[in-house]
Short mmCIF file of C-alpha atoms and ligand atoms in Angstrom, two decimals:
data_model
loop_
_atom_site.label_atom_id
_atom_site.label_comp_id
_atom_site.label_asym_id
_atom_site.label_seq_id
_atom_site.Cartn_x
_atom_site.Cartn_y
_atom_site.Cartn_z
CA MET N 596 83.37 -102.62 120.23
CA ALA N 597 81.72 -100.99 123.21
CA ILE N 598 83.96 -102.58 125.83
CA LYS N 599 87.72 -102.89 125.43
CA TYR N 600 90.13 -104.63 127.82
CA GLU N 601 93.61 -103.13 128.06
CA PHE N 602 96.14 -105.59 129.57
CA ILE N 603 98.76 -103.71 131.59
CA LYS N 604 100.88 -106.17 133.56
CA GLN N 605 101.10 -109.81 134.69
CA CYS N 606 102.01 -110.36 138.35
CA LYS N 607 105.30 -112.33 138.45
CA GLN N 608 104.32 -114.02 141.72
CA SER N 609 100.73 -115.14 140.84
CA GLY N 610 98.11 -115.52 138.09
CA ALA N 611 96.88 -111.99 138.77
CA ARG N 612 97.05 -109.20 136.20
CA LEU N 613 96.56 -105.44 136.09
CA GLY N 614 94.22 -104.10 133.44
CA ARG N 615 91.81 -101.40 132.41
CA VAL N 616 88.29 -101.92 131.08
CA HIS N 617 87.37 -99.07 128.72
CA THR N 618 83.63 -98.29 128.69
CA PRO N 619 81.47 -95.44 127.29
CA HIS N 620 81.21 -94.00 130.84
CA GLY N 621 84.85 -94.26 131.79
CA ILE N 622 87.78 -96.53 132.55
CA ILE N 623 87.76 -99.25 135.25
CA GLU N 624 91.10 -100.17 136.86
CA THR N 625 91.16 -103.94 137.44
CA PRO N 626 91.04 -106.05 139.55
CA THR N 627 88.03 -104.16 140.90
CA PHE N 628 85.10 -104.63 143.29
CA MET N 629 81.67 -103.44 142.07
CA PRO N 630 79.19 -102.23 144.75
CA VAL N 631 75.71 -103.63 144.18
CA GLY N 632 72.83 -101.19 143.60
CA THR N 633 70.05 -103.71 142.93
CA GLN N 634 67.12 -101.27 142.63
CA ALA N 635 69.06 -98.38 141.03
CA THR N 636 70.67 -97.31 144.30
CA VAL N 637 73.52 -98.66 146.40
CA LYS N 638 71.43 -98.70 149.56
CA THR N 639 71.85 -95.49 151.67
CA MET N 640 74.77 -94.20 149.56
CA SER N 641 74.64 -91.07 147.35
CA PRO N 642 76.57 -91.01 144.03
CA GLU N 643 78.92 -88.42 145.59
CA GLU N 644 79.70 -90.76 148.50
CA LEU N 645 80.29 -93.66 146.09
CA LYS N 646 82.78 -91.50 144.19
CA ALA N 647 84.45 -90.47 147.46
CA LEU N 648 85.05 -94.14 148.31
CA ASP N 649 86.40 -94.72 144.80
CA ALA N 650 83.60 -96.92 143.40
CA GLN N 651 84.51 -97.20 139.72
CA ILE N 652 81.45 -99.14 138.50
CA ILE N 653 78.19 -100.24 140.13
CA LEU N 654 75.81 -103.10 139.46
CA SER N 655 72.04 -103.05 139.04
CA ASN N 656 69.48 -105.79 138.41
CA THR N 657 67.32 -106.51 135.38
CA TYR N 658 64.91 -108.70 137.37
CA HIS N 659 64.19 -106.08 140.06
CA LEU N 660 63.92 -103.10 137.68
CA PHE N 661 61.67 -105.09 135.31
CA LEU N 662 59.29 -105.72 138.21
CA ARG N 663 59.61 -102.19 139.65
CA PRO N 664 59.43 -99.44 138.34
CA GLY N 665 59.49 -101.24 134.95
CA HIS N 666 62.19 -100.83 132.31
CA GLU N 667 59.97 -98.58 130.17
CA ILE N 668 59.92 -95.91 132.90
CA VAL N 669 63.71 -96.03 133.25
CA LYS N 670 63.96 -95.74 129.46
CA LYS N 671 61.65 -92.68 129.46
CA ALA N 672 63.85 -91.15 132.17
CA GLY N 673 66.76 -91.40 129.72
CA GLY N 674 68.22 -94.66 131.01
CA LEU N 675 69.77 -95.79 134.29
CA HIS N 676 72.64 -93.26 134.37
CA THR N 677 70.24 -90.32 134.18
CA PHE N 678 67.58 -91.96 136.37
CA MET N 679 70.02 -92.53 139.27
CA ASN N 680 72.39 -89.62 138.54
CA TRP N 681 75.44 -91.90 138.17
CA ASP N 682 77.78 -90.90 135.33
CA ARG N 683 80.34 -93.69 135.78
CA PRO N 684 80.01 -97.25 134.37
CA ILE N 685 77.03 -99.47 135.22
CA LEU N 686 76.72 -103.24 134.77
CA THR N 687 73.31 -104.94 134.90
CA ASP N 688 72.89 -108.59 135.82
CA SER N 689 70.47 -110.33 133.44
CA GLY N 690 68.00 -111.70 135.98
CA GLY N 691 69.33 -115.23 135.44
CA PHE N 692 70.21 -115.57 139.12
CA GLN N 693 67.46 -113.45 140.70
CA VAL N 694 64.56 -115.14 138.89
CA PHE N 695 65.78 -118.46 140.34
CA SER N 696 66.57 -117.15 143.81
CA LEU N 697 63.69 -114.72 144.38
CA SER N 698 60.57 -115.62 142.41
CA GLU N 699 58.05 -118.33 143.24
CA ARG N 700 56.59 -121.17 141.18
CA ARG N 701 58.99 -120.79 138.28
CA LYS N 702 58.93 -123.01 135.18
CA ILE N 703 61.99 -123.28 132.97
CA THR N 704 61.57 -124.20 129.28
CA GLU N 705 63.79 -123.83 126.22
CA GLU N 706 61.92 -120.59 125.51
CA GLY N 707 62.67 -118.94 128.86
CA VAL N 708 61.45 -118.80 132.48
CA GLU N 709 57.87 -118.32 133.62
CA PHE N 710 57.59 -117.16 137.24
CA ARG N 711 55.49 -115.27 139.75
CA SER N 712 56.69 -111.86 140.92
CA HIS N 713 58.01 -111.92 144.50
CA LEU N 714 56.29 -108.57 144.96
CA ASN N 715 52.67 -109.25 143.97
CA GLY N 716 52.52 -112.80 142.63
CA GLU N 717 51.88 -111.58 139.06
CA LYS N 718 52.67 -114.23 136.41
CA LEU N 719 55.67 -113.05 134.36
CA PHE N 720 58.03 -114.43 131.70
CA ILE N 721 61.65 -113.68 130.86
CA SER N 722 63.33 -115.11 127.77
CA PRO N 723 66.84 -114.32 126.51
CA GLU N 724 65.23 -111.84 124.08
CA LYS N 725 63.18 -110.23 126.89
CA ALA N 726 66.28 -109.90 129.09
CA MET N 727 68.03 -108.10 126.23
CA GLU N 728 65.04 -105.80 125.61
CA ILE N 729 65.00 -104.85 129.31
CA GLN N 730 68.74 -104.23 129.47
CA ASN N 731 68.74 -102.28 126.20
CA ALA N 732 66.07 -100.05 127.80
CA LEU N 733 68.06 -99.64 131.04
CA GLY N 734 71.13 -98.63 129.02
CA PRO N 735 74.07 -99.91 131.19
CA ASP N 736 77.62 -100.01 129.81
CA ILE N 737 77.83 -103.79 130.36
CA MET N 738 74.89 -106.21 130.05
CA MET N 739 74.86 -109.87 131.04
CA ALA N 740 73.51 -112.72 128.90
CA PHE N 741 70.41 -114.47 130.27
CA ASP N 742 71.49 -117.70 131.90
CA GLU N 743 70.46 -120.31 134.43
CA CYS N 744 72.54 -120.50 137.59
CA PRO N 745 72.08 -124.17 138.62
CA PRO N 746 71.43 -124.79 142.32
CA TYR N 747 74.19 -126.29 144.51
CA PRO N 748 74.47 -129.19 144.82
CA ALA N 749 73.04 -130.43 141.52
CA THR N 750 73.48 -133.68 139.58
CA TYR N 751 75.87 -133.91 136.64
CA GLU N 752 72.94 -134.57 134.30
CA TYR N 753 71.00 -131.51 135.52
CA VAL N 754 74.04 -129.24 135.21
CA LYS N 755 74.84 -130.64 131.74
CA GLN N 756 71.34 -129.93 130.40
CA SER N 757 71.22 -126.50 132.08
CA THR N 758 74.67 -125.46 130.86
CA GLU N 759 73.97 -126.49 127.27
CA ARG N 760 70.74 -124.50 127.38
CA THR N 761 72.61 -121.49 128.81
CA SER N 762 74.94 -121.66 125.78
CA ARG N 763 71.94 -121.71 123.41
CA TRP N 764 70.43 -118.79 125.34
CA ALA N 765 73.72 -116.87 125.02
CA GLU N 766 73.54 -117.26 121.24
CA ARG N 767 69.97 -115.88 121.29
CA CYS N 768 71.11 -112.94 123.44
CA LEU N 769 73.88 -112.13 120.98
CA ALA N 770 71.34 -112.23 118.11
CA ALA N 771 68.89 -110.01 119.99
CA HIS N 772 71.56 -107.55 121.20
CA GLN N 773 70.70 -104.15 119.78
CA ARG N 774 74.06 -102.60 120.73
CA LYS N 775 72.13 -99.42 121.63
CA HIS N 776 74.07 -96.81 123.61
CA ASP N 777 77.14 -98.76 122.53
CA GLN N 778 76.55 -101.40 125.23
CA GLY N 779 78.78 -104.45 125.71
CA LEU N 780 77.32 -107.91 126.31
CA PHE N 781 79.18 -110.39 128.55
CA ALA N 782 78.50 -114.14 128.42
CA ILE N 783 78.30 -116.22 131.61
CA VAL N 784 80.21 -119.51 131.89
CA GLN N 785 78.32 -122.23 133.76
CA GLY N 786 79.05 -125.94 134.32
CA GLY N 787 78.54 -126.30 138.07
CA MET N 788 81.43 -128.01 139.86
CA PHE N 789 82.21 -130.31 136.92
CA GLU N 790 85.45 -129.64 135.03
CA ASP N 791 84.37 -131.07 131.67
CA LEU N 792 81.13 -129.06 131.72
CA ARG N 793 82.98 -125.86 132.70
CA VAL N 794 85.50 -126.34 129.86
CA GLN N 795 82.71 -127.10 127.38
CA SER N 796 80.75 -124.03 128.48
CA ALA N 797 83.85 -121.81 128.15
CA LYS N 798 84.58 -123.23 124.69
CA ASP N 799 80.97 -122.78 123.49
CA LEU N 800 80.87 -119.16 124.67
CA THR N 801 84.35 -118.06 123.61
CA SER N 802 83.58 -119.36 120.11
CA MET N 803 80.78 -116.73 119.98
CA ASP N 804 83.27 -113.90 120.65
CA PHE N 805 81.77 -111.76 123.45
CA PRO N 806 83.64 -108.64 124.70
CA GLY N 807 83.86 -110.12 128.20
CA TYR N 808 83.19 -113.32 130.14
CA ALA N 809 81.68 -113.91 133.58
CA ILE N 810 82.06 -117.05 135.64
CA GLY N 811 78.60 -117.83 137.05
CA GLY N 812 77.22 -120.70 139.08
CA LEU N 813 79.59 -120.02 141.99
CA SER N 814 79.16 -118.45 145.42
CA VAL N 815 76.00 -120.53 145.70
CA GLY N 816 76.84 -122.25 148.98
CA GLU N 817 79.77 -124.42 147.82
CA PRO N 818 82.88 -124.62 150.04
CA LYS N 819 85.42 -121.91 149.15
CA HIS N 820 88.13 -124.41 148.19
CA LEU N 821 85.72 -125.85 145.60
CA MET N 822 85.13 -122.35 144.13
CA TYR N 823 88.91 -121.85 143.85
CA GLU N 824 89.27 -125.28 142.20
CA VAL N 825 86.63 -124.35 139.60
CA LEU N 826 88.51 -121.10 138.91
CA ASP N 827 91.80 -123.00 138.54
CA TYR N 828 90.44 -125.11 135.68
CA THR N 829 88.05 -122.58 134.11
CA VAL N 830 90.06 -119.33 133.84
CA PRO N 831 92.69 -120.88 131.50
CA HIS N 832 89.91 -121.44 128.94
CA LEU N 833 88.93 -117.76 128.88
CA PRO N 834 90.59 -115.30 126.47
CA PHE N 835 93.56 -113.45 127.93
CA ASP N 836 92.57 -110.13 126.31
CA LYS N 837 89.02 -109.93 127.66
CA PRO N 838 87.71 -109.05 131.16
CA ARG N 839 86.91 -111.95 133.53
CA TYR N 840 84.09 -111.31 136.00
CA LEU N 841 83.42 -113.61 138.97
CA MET N 842 79.76 -113.10 139.92
CA GLY N 843 78.54 -112.80 143.49
CA VAL N 844 81.95 -112.81 145.13
CA GLY N 845 82.85 -110.31 147.72
CA SER N 846 84.40 -111.56 150.96
CA PRO N 847 87.92 -110.12 151.44
CA ASP N 848 89.62 -113.51 151.25
CA ALA N 849 87.73 -114.52 148.10
CA LEU N 850 88.56 -111.20 146.41
CA VAL N 851 92.28 -111.75 147.03
CA GLU N 852 92.18 -115.46 146.06
CA GLY N 853 90.10 -114.68 142.96
CA SER N 854 92.53 -111.92 141.89
CA ILE N 855 95.43 -114.37 142.32
CA ARG N 856 93.60 -116.68 139.87
CA GLY N 857 93.30 -113.99 137.20
CA ILE N 858 89.82 -112.56 137.90
CA ASP N 859 89.39 -108.88 136.98
CA MET N 860 85.89 -107.95 138.26
CA PHE N 861 83.87 -108.91 141.34
CA ASP N 862 80.48 -107.97 142.79
CA CYS N 863 78.65 -108.91 145.96
CA VAL N 864 75.85 -107.68 148.24
CA LEU N 865 77.90 -108.84 151.25
CA PRO N 866 79.49 -105.52 152.36
CA THR N 867 76.28 -103.50 152.08
CA ARG N 868 74.02 -106.24 153.46
CA ILE N 869 76.09 -107.04 156.56
CA ALA N 870 76.56 -103.30 157.19
CA ARG N 871 72.82 -102.99 157.68
CA ASN N 872 72.90 -105.46 160.54
CA GLY N 873 75.92 -103.83 162.09
CA THR N 874 78.72 -106.14 160.96
CA THR N 875 81.79 -104.29 159.74
CA MET N 876 84.93 -105.41 157.95
CA THR N 877 88.16 -104.31 159.58
CA SER N 878 91.83 -105.12 158.96
CA GLN N 879 91.68 -107.37 162.05
CA GLY N 880 88.59 -109.23 160.83
CA ARG N 881 84.83 -108.82 161.20
CA LEU N 882 83.60 -106.58 164.03
CA VAL N 883 79.97 -106.75 165.18
CA ILE N 884 79.51 -103.19 166.38
CA ARG N 885 76.20 -103.80 168.22
CA ASN N 886 78.18 -105.87 170.75
CA ALA N 887 77.96 -104.37 174.28
CA LYS N 888 81.74 -104.38 174.62
CA PHE N 889 81.88 -101.39 172.27
CA ALA N 890 79.49 -99.24 174.33
CA GLU N 891 82.33 -97.06 175.65
CA ASP N 892 84.89 -97.69 172.94
CA PHE N 893 85.68 -94.20 171.55
CA GLY N 894 88.15 -95.42 168.92
CA PRO N 895 87.39 -95.80 165.19
CA LEU N 896 85.83 -98.95 163.67
CA ASP N 897 89.25 -99.78 162.21
CA PRO N 898 92.41 -98.05 163.49
CA ASN N 899 94.07 -98.76 160.14
CA CYS N 900 91.28 -97.20 158.06
CA ASP N 901 91.34 -93.63 156.75
CA CYS N 902 87.72 -93.48 155.55
CA TYR N 903 85.18 -90.74 156.44
CA THR N 904 83.51 -93.02 159.01
CA CYS N 905 86.78 -93.96 160.75
CA LYS N 906 88.12 -90.40 160.74
CA ASN N 907 85.03 -88.80 162.29
CA TYR N 908 83.01 -91.27 164.38
CA SER N 909 83.64 -93.72 167.22
CA ARG N 910 82.55 -97.32 167.72
CA ALA N 911 80.46 -96.13 170.69
CA TYR N 912 78.63 -93.56 168.59
CA ILE N 913 77.94 -95.96 165.69
CA ARG N 914 76.80 -98.64 168.15
CA HIS N 915 74.43 -96.10 169.74
CA LEU N 916 72.96 -95.14 166.35
CA LEU N 917 72.36 -98.78 165.37
CA LYS N 918 70.80 -99.64 168.74
CA ALA N 919 68.58 -96.55 168.39
CA ASP N 920 67.67 -97.61 164.86
CA GLU N 921 69.03 -94.28 163.53
CA THR N 922 69.51 -94.49 159.73
CA PHE N 923 72.77 -92.55 159.92
CA GLY N 924 74.27 -95.59 161.66
CA ILE N 925 73.88 -97.93 158.70
CA ARG N 926 75.05 -95.16 156.36
CA LEU N 927 78.31 -95.03 158.33
CA THR N 928 78.81 -98.83 158.39
CA THR N 929 77.88 -99.13 154.69
CA TYR N 930 80.32 -96.38 153.72
CA HIS N 931 83.08 -98.04 155.73
CA ASN N 932 82.50 -101.57 154.39
CA LEU N 933 82.47 -100.38 150.78
CA HIS N 934 85.59 -98.28 151.37
CA PHE N 935 87.25 -101.32 152.98
CA LEU N 936 86.75 -103.41 149.85
CA THR N 937 87.62 -100.68 147.32
CA ARG N 938 90.75 -100.00 149.40
CA LEU N 939 91.56 -103.73 149.49
CA MET N 940 91.34 -103.88 145.68
CA LYS N 941 93.63 -100.81 145.42
CA ASN N 942 96.16 -102.66 147.60
CA VAL N 943 95.78 -105.76 145.40
CA ARG N 944 96.50 -103.67 142.28
CA GLU N 945 99.59 -102.18 143.96
CA ALA N 946 100.79 -105.65 144.96
CA ILE N 947 100.41 -106.84 141.35
CA MET N 948 102.39 -103.79 140.19
CA ASN N 949 105.14 -104.81 142.63
CA ASP N 950 104.95 -108.57 141.82
CA CYS N 951 104.17 -109.50 145.42
CA LEU N 952 100.47 -110.44 145.56
CA LEU N 953 101.14 -113.75 147.36
CA ASP N 954 103.17 -111.91 150.01
CA TYR N 955 100.32 -109.39 150.31
CA ARG N 956 97.83 -112.25 150.73
CA ASP N 957 99.82 -113.83 153.58
CA GLN N 958 100.31 -110.49 155.34
CA PHE N 959 96.62 -109.54 154.87
CA PHE N 960 95.28 -112.91 156.14
CA ALA N 961 97.65 -112.96 159.11
CA GLN N 962 96.13 -109.62 160.18
CA TYR N 963 92.59 -110.52 159.13
CA GLY N 964 92.82 -113.56 161.40
CA LEU N 965 91.86 -115.99 158.65
CA LEU N 966 95.06 -117.97 158.56
CA ASP N 967 94.71 -119.08 162.18
CA ASN N 968 91.38 -120.90 161.90
C1 LIG Q 2352 75.33 -111.26 153.91
O1 LIG Q 2352 75.69 -111.79 152.64
C2 LIG Q 2352 74.68 -112.06 151.78
O2 LIG Q 2352 73.54 -111.80 152.03
C3 LIG Q 2352 75.05 -112.71 150.52
C4 LIG Q 2352 74.04 -113.07 149.61
C5 LIG Q 2352 74.39 -113.73 148.43
C6 LIG Q 2352 75.75 -113.99 148.18
C7 LIG Q 2352 76.18 -114.77 147.02
C8 LIG Q 2352 75.77 -114.21 145.71
N1 LIG Q 2352 76.24 -115.23 144.78
C9 LIG Q 2352 76.00 -115.15 143.48
N2 LIG Q 2352 75.42 -114.08 142.87
C10 LIG Q 2352 75.31 -114.47 141.55
C11 LIG Q 2352 74.74 -113.83 140.45
C12 LIG Q 2352 74.67 -114.51 139.22
N3 LIG Q 2352 74.07 -113.91 138.16
C13 LIG Q 2352 73.91 -114.61 137.00
N4 LIG Q 2352 73.28 -114.03 135.96
N5 LIG Q 2352 74.37 -115.89 136.85
C14 LIG Q 2352 75.02 -116.53 137.85
O3 LIG Q 2352 75.45 -117.69 137.68
C15 LIG Q 2352 75.18 -115.84 139.11
C16 LIG Q 2352 75.79 -116.47 140.20
C17 LIG Q 2352 75.83 -115.78 141.42
N6 LIG Q 2352 76.28 -116.17 142.65
C18 LIG Q 2352 76.75 -113.63 149.07
C19 LIG Q 2352 76.39 -112.98 150.25
#
């Protein structure tokens, strides 16, 4: 068993739990946030900086690396860890989401998905077996089954057909899984916003005994309360002794609410993507540093943050760099946003240890200014 979940403690105040995910490249303390490194790099960050901000595991993408540079090249390089000089755990998404959100003119059949590359229009095809071949070549510690993430909104009938196919595709992934490099394969629960389809999907997939389970099909534009509702009736159908991974979720409030509902792993492009347009996460809420009011503000981005950016640079300086299109500016905002989320998850783990995660949520949101809107 490549991936092993070690349950440590149940929070007495909420559905959250402390755990450890044991992988060939190290142990992940959960609940955890995974920075996204789509094309084999977490944009503008070096591995050393990622370690300094306590990134325990990073994500990369099958779809993007299949298109460029090609999984065969990564394989010849010795796999993703060697290629990108990252010796901690890596998780690769299967392409199930990207092929539907990025490519053009795609055609879905039982066999797989035919699509045109978003880079050069080349006609390509990914099947469950192909997704496994690519991920086996990339060599991550955790691979994701090839699935369809239905659009939102979608009809009950569409989601039913899609979810049943995703379960058949999961079976094909399990059959094709080579278990090279001792990799673990997680299944992805679908079912849209329909309780019976979510429960059916969870039952189908847990009967196939995967080492971990993701909840997909969320963070696709639905209202947040709907996402939390889906978690409330889906998580109870997942095994207690396996990791639960909520895909594509990364705003501070959703990380706390997801942890309260028993989620162990999260990923999202949000912190790195908004950093590149100068939006930063602070304990008082979002701060758009390009705003003129910060031109002569010589304080740190966040007075309550102890990260490298906040200890050494002022809002005025960072604003200047961004306005001058100086790359160092987005490196500083990216570092800070990632540190903010890894620090938030450390606080969540401490709150679980002290059985007070709901109190932590109220205190965090009061500060973060979410409760008052
Ligand atoms: C500035 O912020 C942004 O640009 C930004 C962009 C996308 C998301 C949401 C990402 N949501 C999301 N990612 C996902 C990835 C997924 N992968 C698979 N295989 N299956 C899924 O079912 C699935 C669902 C997701 N939902 C959030 C924020």
